[in-house]
């Protein structure tokens, strides 16, 4: 067995969403063939997964869409996952007030 490989980083820019209490991420580039982006919001820091790790508790995410019901200090994990929700890429962002629509 080879050593586990941490998922490479997704590049994204953050801005307030269009709904009160939401944020939005615009992801650079697109997901690989057969893959999709997903999001998870957490009150605790999310670990960087190894490539191929099954990711649970995520919701499909389209770049530029709203991520609702967030607050300052929340950790938002963006994932690129395969059709079976195994990790390809990942980035975590800690929300600040400027990221959230008032």
Short mmCIF file of N, CA and C in Angstrom, two decimals:
data_model
loop_
_atom_site.label_atom_id
_atom_site.label_comp_id
_atom_site.label_asym_id
_atom_site.label_seq_id
_atom_site.Cartn_x
_atom_site.Cartn_y
_atom_site.Cartn_z
N UNK A 1 0.83 -1.20 0.00
CA UNK A 1 0.00 0.00 0.00
C UNK A 1 0.87 1.25 0.00
N UNK A 2 0.52 2.20 -0.86
CA UNK A 2 1.23 3.48 -0.86
C UNK A 2 0.75 4.33 0.30
N UNK A 3 1.50 5.35 0.60
CA UNK A 3 1.11 6.28 1.66
C UNK A 3 -0.16 7.02 1.24
N UNK A 4 -0.98 7.33 2.22
CA UNK A 4 -2.19 8.11 1.95
C UNK A 4 -1.80 9.50 1.46
N UNK A 5 -2.60 10.02 0.55
CA UNK A 5 -2.35 11.34 -0.03
C UNK A 5 -3.45 12.30 0.40
N UNK A 6 -3.07 13.41 1.03
CA UNK A 6 -4.08 14.42 1.38
C UNK A 6 -4.68 15.01 0.11
N UNK A 7 -5.98 15.26 0.15
CA UNK A 7 -6.67 15.83 -1.01
C UNK A 7 -6.08 17.20 -1.34
N UNK A 8 -5.78 17.45 -2.63
CA UNK A 8 -5.28 18.77 -3.01
C UNK A 8 -6.33 19.86 -2.79
N UNK A 9 -5.88 21.10 -2.80
CA UNK A 9 -6.73 22.23 -2.44
C UNK A 9 -7.61 22.70 -3.60
N UNK A 10 -8.85 23.04 -3.27
CA UNK A 10 -9.76 23.74 -4.19
C UNK A 10 -9.51 25.23 -4.00
N UNK A 11 -9.50 25.99 -5.08
CA UNK A 11 -9.40 27.44 -5.00
C UNK A 11 -10.80 28.03 -5.13
N UNK A 12 -11.18 28.86 -4.17
CA UNK A 12 -12.52 29.46 -4.19
C UNK A 12 -12.46 30.86 -3.61
N UNK A 13 -13.37 31.71 -4.08
CA UNK A 13 -13.52 33.05 -3.49
C UNK A 13 -14.87 33.10 -2.81
N UNK A 14 -14.93 33.82 -1.70
CA UNK A 14 -16.11 33.84 -0.84
C UNK A 14 -16.77 35.21 -0.86
N UNK A 15 -18.10 35.22 -0.80
CA UNK A 15 -18.87 36.46 -0.82
C UNK A 15 -20.21 36.18 -0.15
N UNK A 16 -20.92 37.24 0.25
CA UNK A 16 -22.26 37.03 0.79
C UNK A 16 -23.17 36.35 -0.24
N UNK A 17 -24.08 35.51 0.24
CA UNK A 17 -25.07 34.90 -0.64
C UNK A 17 -26.17 35.89 -0.97
N UNK A 18 -27.22 35.42 -1.60
CA UNK A 18 -28.33 36.30 -1.96
C UNK A 18 -29.44 36.29 -0.92
N UNK A 19 -29.41 35.33 0.02
CA UNK A 19 -30.41 35.25 1.09
C UNK A 19 -29.77 35.68 2.40
N UNK A 20 -30.56 36.29 3.29
CA UNK A 20 -30.07 36.66 4.61
C UNK A 20 -29.51 35.43 5.31
N UNK A 21 -28.32 35.59 5.90
CA UNK A 21 -27.71 34.48 6.64
C UNK A 21 -27.04 33.45 5.76
N UNK A 22 -26.75 33.82 4.51
CA UNK A 22 -26.09 32.86 3.61
C UNK A 22 -24.76 33.41 3.12
N UNK A 23 -23.90 32.48 2.71
CA UNK A 23 -22.64 32.82 2.07
C UNK A 23 -22.61 32.11 0.73
N UNK A 24 -21.58 32.40 -0.05
CA UNK A 24 -21.46 31.82 -1.39
C UNK A 24 -19.99 31.63 -1.72
N UNK A 25 -19.68 30.54 -2.39
CA UNK A 25 -18.31 30.28 -2.84
C UNK A 25 -18.30 30.17 -4.35
N UNK A 26 -17.40 30.89 -4.99
CA UNK A 26 -17.19 30.75 -6.43
C UNK A 26 -15.91 29.96 -6.60
N UNK A 27 -16.05 28.77 -7.16
CA UNK A 27 -14.95 27.82 -7.27
C UNK A 27 -14.23 28.02 -8.59
N UNK A 28 -12.90 28.06 -8.54
CA UNK A 28 -12.08 28.18 -9.75
C UNK A 28 -12.01 26.82 -10.42
N UNK A 29 -12.35 26.79 -11.71
CA UNK A 29 -12.30 25.52 -12.44
C UNK A 29 -13.55 24.70 -12.21
N UNK A 30 -13.61 23.54 -12.84
CA UNK A 30 -14.78 22.69 -12.69
C UNK A 30 -14.35 21.33 -12.16
N UNK A 31 -15.33 20.59 -11.68
CA UNK A 31 -15.04 19.26 -11.16
C UNK A 31 -14.64 18.34 -12.31
N UNK A 32 -13.85 17.35 -11.99
CA UNK A 32 -13.41 16.38 -13.00
C UNK A 32 -14.57 15.56 -13.54
N UNK A 33 -14.33 14.87 -14.61
CA UNK A 33 -15.36 14.06 -15.27
C UNK A 33 -15.99 13.08 -14.28
N UNK A 34 -17.32 13.15 -14.15
CA UNK A 34 -18.04 12.26 -13.26
C UNK A 34 -18.04 12.70 -11.81
N UNK A 35 -17.31 13.77 -11.50
CA UNK A 35 -17.24 14.27 -10.13
C UNK A 35 -18.18 15.46 -9.94
N UNK A 36 -18.38 15.85 -8.69
CA UNK A 36 -19.18 17.04 -8.40
C UNK A 36 -18.63 17.70 -7.13
N UNK A 37 -19.04 18.96 -6.93
CA UNK A 37 -18.67 19.67 -5.72
C UNK A 37 -19.74 19.44 -4.65
N UNK A 38 -19.31 19.51 -3.40
CA UNK A 38 -20.21 19.34 -2.27
C UNK A 38 -19.74 20.23 -1.14
N UNK A 39 -20.64 20.49 -0.20
CA UNK A 39 -20.34 21.40 0.90
C UNK A 39 -20.78 20.78 2.22
N UNK A 40 -20.06 21.14 3.27
CA UNK A 40 -20.43 20.76 4.64
C UNK A 40 -20.13 21.95 5.53
N UNK A 41 -21.09 22.33 6.38
CA UNK A 41 -20.90 23.40 7.35
C UNK A 41 -20.77 22.77 8.73
N UNK A 42 -19.79 23.23 9.50
CA UNK A 42 -19.52 22.63 10.81
C UNK A 42 -19.15 23.71 11.81
N UNK A 43 -19.44 23.46 13.08
CA UNK A 43 -19.02 24.39 14.14
C UNK A 43 -17.59 24.08 14.58
N UNK A 44 -17.04 22.96 14.11
CA UNK A 44 -15.66 22.59 14.44
C UNK A 44 -14.87 22.42 13.15
N UNK A 45 -13.57 22.56 13.27
CA UNK A 45 -12.70 22.48 12.10
C UNK A 45 -12.81 21.11 11.43
N UNK A 46 -12.84 21.12 10.11
CA UNK A 46 -12.95 19.89 9.33
C UNK A 46 -11.56 19.46 8.88
N UNK A 47 -11.21 18.19 9.08
CA UNK A 47 -9.88 17.74 8.66
C UNK A 47 -9.79 17.62 7.14
N UNK A 48 -8.59 17.84 6.62
CA UNK A 48 -8.37 17.58 5.20
C UNK A 48 -8.41 16.07 4.98
N UNK A 49 -9.31 15.59 4.12
CA UNK A 49 -9.40 14.14 3.92
C UNK A 49 -8.29 13.64 3.01
N UNK A 50 -8.03 12.35 3.12
CA UNK A 50 -7.16 11.71 2.14
C UNK A 50 -7.95 11.47 0.86
N UNK A 51 -7.26 11.49 -0.27
CA UNK A 51 -7.89 11.15 -1.54
C UNK A 51 -8.50 9.76 -1.41
N UNK A 52 -9.76 9.63 -1.84
CA UNK A 52 -10.43 8.33 -1.80
C UNK A 52 -11.22 8.06 -0.55
N UNK A 53 -11.13 8.96 0.45
CA UNK A 53 -11.90 8.80 1.69
C UNK A 53 -13.38 9.08 1.42
N UNK A 54 -14.26 8.24 1.96
CA UNK A 54 -15.70 8.48 1.84
C UNK A 54 -16.07 9.68 2.70
N UNK A 55 -16.77 10.65 2.09
CA UNK A 55 -17.19 11.85 2.81
C UNK A 55 -18.69 11.76 3.06
N UNK A 56 -19.08 11.90 4.33
CA UNK A 56 -20.50 11.83 4.68
C UNK A 56 -20.97 13.19 5.18
N UNK A 57 -22.28 13.38 5.21
CA UNK A 57 -22.85 14.61 5.74
C UNK A 57 -22.68 15.81 4.83
N UNK A 58 -22.50 15.56 3.54
CA UNK A 58 -22.30 16.65 2.58
C UNK A 58 -23.55 16.86 1.73
N UNK A 59 -23.65 18.05 1.17
CA UNK A 59 -24.72 18.38 0.23
C UNK A 59 -24.09 18.81 -1.08
N UNK A 60 -24.69 18.40 -2.19
CA UNK A 60 -24.19 18.80 -3.50
C UNK A 60 -24.17 20.32 -3.59
N UNK A 61 -23.12 20.87 -4.16
CA UNK A 61 -22.96 22.32 -4.25
C UNK A 61 -22.62 22.74 -5.67
N UNK A 62 -23.31 23.78 -6.13
CA UNK A 62 -23.01 24.38 -7.43
C UNK A 62 -22.30 25.69 -7.17
N UNK A 63 -21.15 25.90 -7.80
CA UNK A 63 -20.35 27.11 -7.61
C UNK A 63 -21.22 28.35 -7.76
N UNK A 64 -21.12 29.26 -6.77
CA UNK A 64 -21.88 30.50 -6.80
C UNK A 64 -23.22 30.42 -6.10
N UNK A 65 -23.62 29.24 -5.69
CA UNK A 65 -24.91 29.06 -5.02
C UNK A 65 -24.87 29.47 -3.56
N UNK A 66 -26.04 29.62 -2.96
CA UNK A 66 -26.12 29.98 -1.55
C UNK A 66 -25.77 28.79 -0.66
N UNK A 67 -25.06 29.08 0.42
CA UNK A 67 -24.86 28.14 1.52
C UNK A 67 -25.58 28.79 2.69
N UNK A 68 -26.72 28.23 3.08
CA UNK A 68 -27.67 28.91 3.97
C UNK A 68 -27.41 28.62 5.44
N UNK A 69 -28.01 29.47 6.28
CA UNK A 69 -28.03 29.28 7.74
C UNK A 69 -26.63 29.14 8.32
N UNK A 70 -25.76 30.07 7.92
CA UNK A 70 -24.39 30.07 8.45
C UNK A 70 -24.19 31.26 9.37
N UNK A 71 -23.17 31.19 10.21
CA UNK A 71 -22.84 32.31 11.08
C UNK A 71 -21.34 32.48 11.16
N UNK A 72 -20.93 33.66 11.64
CA UNK A 72 -19.51 33.97 11.78
C UNK A 72 -18.85 32.89 12.63
N UNK A 73 -17.71 32.41 12.17
CA UNK A 73 -16.97 31.39 12.89
C UNK A 73 -17.26 29.98 12.43
N UNK A 74 -18.32 29.79 11.63
CA UNK A 74 -18.58 28.45 11.08
C UNK A 74 -17.44 28.06 10.14
N UNK A 75 -17.17 26.77 10.10
CA UNK A 75 -16.20 26.21 9.16
C UNK A 75 -16.98 25.63 7.99
N UNK A 76 -16.62 26.05 6.78
CA UNK A 76 -17.29 25.52 5.59
C UNK A 76 -16.27 24.72 4.81
N UNK A 77 -16.57 23.45 4.61
CA UNK A 77 -15.71 22.59 3.80
C UNK A 77 -16.29 22.46 2.41
N UNK A 78 -15.47 22.74 1.42
CA UNK A 78 -15.85 22.48 0.02
C UNK A 78 -15.09 21.25 -0.43
N UNK A 79 -15.80 20.34 -1.03
CA UNK A 79 -15.20 19.09 -1.49
C UNK A 79 -15.46 18.90 -2.97
N UNK A 80 -14.50 18.34 -3.68
CA UNK A 80 -14.78 17.71 -4.97
C UNK A 80 -14.80 16.23 -4.68
N UNK A 81 -15.89 15.58 -5.02
CA UNK A 81 -16.05 14.16 -4.74
C UNK A 81 -16.44 13.41 -6.01
N UNK A 82 -16.21 12.11 -5.97
CA UNK A 82 -16.62 11.25 -7.08
C UNK A 82 -18.12 10.97 -6.98
N UNK A 83 -18.64 10.24 -7.93
CA UNK A 83 -20.06 9.86 -7.93
C UNK A 83 -20.43 9.09 -6.66
N UNK A 84 -19.45 8.44 -6.04
CA UNK A 84 -19.70 7.68 -4.80
C UNK A 84 -19.23 8.44 -3.56
N UNK A 85 -19.05 9.76 -3.69
CA UNK A 85 -18.72 10.65 -2.57
C UNK A 85 -17.38 10.35 -1.90
N UNK A 86 -16.39 9.94 -2.70
CA UNK A 86 -15.04 9.83 -2.16
C UNK A 86 -14.26 11.08 -2.55
N UNK A 87 -13.37 11.50 -1.65
CA UNK A 87 -12.69 12.79 -1.77
C UNK A 87 -11.72 12.83 -2.95
N UNK A 88 -11.76 13.95 -3.67
CA UNK A 88 -10.80 14.24 -4.74
C UNK A 88 -9.99 15.48 -4.36
N UNK A 89 -10.70 16.56 -3.99
CA UNK A 89 -10.08 17.81 -3.56
C UNK A 89 -10.88 18.38 -2.39
N UNK A 90 -10.26 19.34 -1.68
CA UNK A 90 -10.91 19.89 -0.49
C UNK A 90 -10.33 21.27 -0.17
N UNK A 91 -11.16 22.13 0.40
CA UNK A 91 -10.66 23.34 1.06
C UNK A 91 -11.63 23.69 2.19
N UNK A 92 -11.08 24.23 3.26
CA UNK A 92 -11.90 24.72 4.36
C UNK A 92 -11.77 26.22 4.47
N UNK A 93 -12.88 26.87 4.79
CA UNK A 93 -12.89 28.32 4.98
C UNK A 93 -13.63 28.63 6.28
N UNK A 94 -13.06 29.51 7.09
CA UNK A 94 -13.72 29.96 8.31
C UNK A 94 -14.44 31.27 8.00
N UNK A 95 -15.74 31.29 8.22
CA UNK A 95 -16.53 32.45 7.82
C UNK A 95 -16.28 33.66 8.72
N UNK A 96 -16.20 34.83 8.08
CA UNK A 96 -16.14 36.11 8.77
C UNK A 96 -17.40 36.90 8.39
N UNK A 97 -17.66 37.99 9.10
CA UNK A 97 -18.89 38.75 8.86
C UNK A 97 -19.03 39.18 7.41
N UNK A 98 -17.93 39.55 6.76
CA UNK A 98 -17.99 40.03 5.38
C UNK A 98 -18.42 38.94 4.39
N UNK A 99 -18.38 37.68 4.81
CA UNK A 99 -18.76 36.57 3.93
C UNK A 99 -20.26 36.30 3.94
N UNK A 100 -20.99 36.90 4.88
CA UNK A 100 -22.38 36.52 5.14
C UNK A 100 -23.31 37.70 4.87
N UNK A 101 -24.41 37.43 4.14
CA UNK A 101 -25.40 38.49 3.88
C UNK A 101 -26.17 38.79 5.15
N UNK A 102 -26.22 40.08 5.48
CA UNK A 102 -26.95 40.52 6.68
C UNK A 102 -28.45 40.42 6.47
#
